[in-house]
Amino acid sequence: MKNLLMKAYTGYQLRVGALAKDERGVTAIEYAIVGVSIAAICAYVFGDGGPLEVALENAIKTIADYIDDVDMDRRGSSS
């Protein structure tokens, strides 16, 4: 009986030790955290009303204003 308990305990210790050294699960969780973080950043930057959208809208408005100013200058000087 003592020998059987010793074998069971040793087998248990070996399995627990192997599980503790196995880092595959930890790596998968780390990749999941990185993936979720990147997705959140992309949603913020490229999302509705995000900084990229605001910057592009401001740039397009500035360019359109410059074009309107040039058009007004040409109309005023040719008349």
PDB file of C-alpha atoms in Angstrom:
ATOM      1  CA  MET A   1       0.000   0.000   0.000  1.00  0.00           C
ATOM      2  CA  LYS A   2       2.834   2.390   0.889  1.00  0.00           C
ATOM      3  CA  ASN A   3       4.502   1.651  -2.449  1.00  0.00           C
ATOM      4  CA  LEU A   4       1.271   2.415  -4.320  1.00  0.00           C
ATOM      5  CA  LEU A   5       0.873   5.756  -2.513  1.00  0.00           C
ATOM      6  CA  MET A   6       4.494   6.629  -3.250  1.00  0.00           C
ATOM      7  CA  LYS A   7       3.973   5.921  -6.980  1.00  0.00           C
ATOM      8  CA  ALA A   8       0.802   8.003  -7.048  1.00  0.00           C
ATOM      9  CA  TYR A   9       2.488  10.902  -5.243  1.00  0.00           C
ATOM     10  CA  THR A  10       5.517  10.766  -7.541  1.00  0.00           C
ATOM     11  CA  GLY A  11       3.305  10.697 -10.634  1.00  0.00           C
ATOM     12  CA  TYR A  12       1.317  13.640  -9.306  1.00  0.00           C
ATOM     13  CA  GLN A  13       4.491  15.626  -8.605  1.00  0.00           C
ATOM     14  CA  LEU A  14       5.821  14.942 -12.105  1.00  0.00           C
ATOM     15  CA  ARG A  15       2.565  16.087 -13.719  1.00  0.00           C
ATOM     16  CA  VAL A  16       2.360  19.238 -11.601  1.00  0.00           C
ATOM     17  CA  GLY A  17       5.998  20.024 -12.332  1.00  0.00           C
ATOM     18  CA  ALA A  18       5.462  19.564 -16.071  1.00  0.00           C
ATOM     19  CA  LEU A  19       2.359  21.751 -15.950  1.00  0.00           C
ATOM     20  CA  ALA A  20       4.235  24.488 -14.100  1.00  0.00           C
ATOM     21  CA  LYS A  21       7.038  24.460 -16.704  1.00  0.00           C
ATOM     22  CA  ASP A  22       4.629  24.475 -19.676  1.00  0.00           C
ATOM     23  CA  GLU A  23       4.481  28.088 -20.856  1.00  0.00           C
ATOM     24  CA  ARG A  24       2.377  27.537 -23.987  1.00  0.00           C
ATOM     25  CA  GLY A  25      -0.797  28.651 -22.239  1.00  0.00           C
ATOM     26  CA  VAL A  26       0.882  31.754 -20.844  1.00  0.00           C
ATOM     27  CA  THR A  27       2.186  32.687 -24.291  1.00  0.00           C
ATOM     28  CA  ALA A  28      -1.270  32.269 -25.810  1.00  0.00           C
ATOM     29  CA  ILE A  29      -2.769  34.541 -23.152  1.00  0.00           C
ATOM     30  CA  GLU A  30      -0.050  37.143 -23.758  1.00  0.00           C
ATOM     31  CA  TYR A  31      -0.772  37.101 -27.494  1.00  0.00           C
ATOM     32  CA  ALA A  32      -4.484  37.464 -26.782  1.00  0.00           C
ATOM     33  CA  ILE A  33      -3.830  40.498 -24.568  1.00  0.00           C
ATOM     34  CA  VAL A  34      -1.630  42.080 -27.244  1.00  0.00           C
ATOM     35  CA  GLY A  35      -4.246  41.362 -29.930  1.00  0.00           C
ATOM     36  CA  VAL A  36      -7.061  42.910 -27.907  1.00  0.00           C
ATOM     37  CA  SER A  37      -4.887  45.944 -27.153  1.00  0.00           C
ATOM     38  CA  ILE A  38      -4.086  46.486 -30.825  1.00  0.00           C
ATOM     39  CA  ALA A  39      -7.760  46.098 -31.748  1.00  0.00           C
ATOM     40  CA  ALA A  40      -8.750  48.685 -29.131  1.00  0.00           C
ATOM     41  CA  ILE A  41      -6.134  51.159 -30.378  1.00  0.00           C
ATOM     42  CA  CYS A  42      -7.255  50.676 -33.998  1.00  0.00           C
ATOM     43  CA  ALA A  43     -10.898  51.145 -33.015  1.00  0.00           C
ATOM     44  CA  TYR A  44     -10.005  54.389 -31.236  1.00  0.00           C
ATOM     45  CA  VAL A  45      -7.793  55.792 -34.005  1.00  0.00           C
ATOM     46  CA  PHE A  46      -9.866  54.710 -36.999  1.00  0.00           C
ATOM     47  CA  GLY A  47     -13.287  54.778 -35.330  1.00  0.00           C
ATOM     48  CA  ASP A  48     -16.085  57.259 -35.817  1.00  0.00           C
ATOM     49  CA  GLY A  49     -14.930  60.656 -34.526  1.00  0.00           C
ATOM     50  CA  GLY A  50     -11.421  59.322 -33.865  1.00  0.00           C
ATOM     51  CA  PRO A  51      -8.285  61.435 -34.132  1.00  0.00           C
ATOM     52  CA  LEU A  52      -7.463  60.216 -37.639  1.00  0.00           C
ATOM     53  CA  GLU A  53     -10.903  61.156 -38.944  1.00  0.00           C
ATOM     54  CA  VAL A  54     -10.706  64.586 -37.306  1.00  0.00           C
ATOM     55  CA  ALA A  55      -7.208  65.214 -38.691  1.00  0.00           C
ATOM     56  CA  LEU A  56      -8.245  64.217 -42.209  1.00  0.00           C
ATOM     57  CA  GLU A  57     -11.396  66.349 -42.074  1.00  0.00           C
ATOM     58  CA  ASN A  58      -9.363  69.367 -40.915  1.00  0.00           C
ATOM     59  CA  ALA A  59      -6.754  68.814 -43.634  1.00  0.00           C
ATOM     60  CA  ILE A  60      -9.405  68.521 -46.363  1.00  0.00           C
ATOM     61  CA  LYS A  61     -11.188  71.641 -45.069  1.00  0.00           C
ATOM     62  CA  THR A  62      -7.914  73.596 -45.060  1.00  0.00           C
ATOM     63  CA  ILE A  63      -7.117  72.525 -48.625  1.00  0.00           C
ATOM     64  CA  ALA A  64     -10.652  73.393 -49.759  1.00  0.00           C
ATOM     65  CA  ASP A  65     -10.341  76.821 -48.125  1.00  0.00           C
ATOM     66  CA  TYR A  66      -7.047  77.459 -49.942  1.00  0.00           C
ATOM     67  CA  ILE A  67      -8.641  76.439 -53.247  1.00  0.00           C
ATOM     68  CA  ASP A  68     -11.601  78.763 -52.594  1.00  0.00           C
ATOM     69  CA  ASP A  69      -9.220  81.628 -51.767  1.00  0.00           C
ATOM     70  CA  VAL A  70      -7.256  81.103 -54.993  1.00  0.00           C
ATOM     71  CA  ASP A  71     -10.506  80.941 -56.985  1.00  0.00           C
ATOM     72  CA  MET A  72     -11.736  84.180 -55.381  1.00  0.00           C
ATOM     73  CA  ASP A  73      -8.430  85.937 -56.116  1.00  0.00           C
ATOM     74  CA  ARG A  74      -8.606  84.979 -59.794  1.00  0.00           C
ATOM     75  CA  ARG A  75     -12.238  86.126 -60.108  1.00  0.00           C
ATOM     76  CA  GLY A  76     -11.441  89.426 -58.459  1.00  0.00           C
ATOM     77  CA  SER A  77      -8.394  90.189 -60.614  1.00  0.00           C
ATOM     78  CA  SER A  78      -9.976  89.316 -63.969  1.00  0.00           C
ATOM     79  CA  SER A  79     -13.033  91.557 -63.571  1.00  0.00           C
TER      80      SER A  79
END
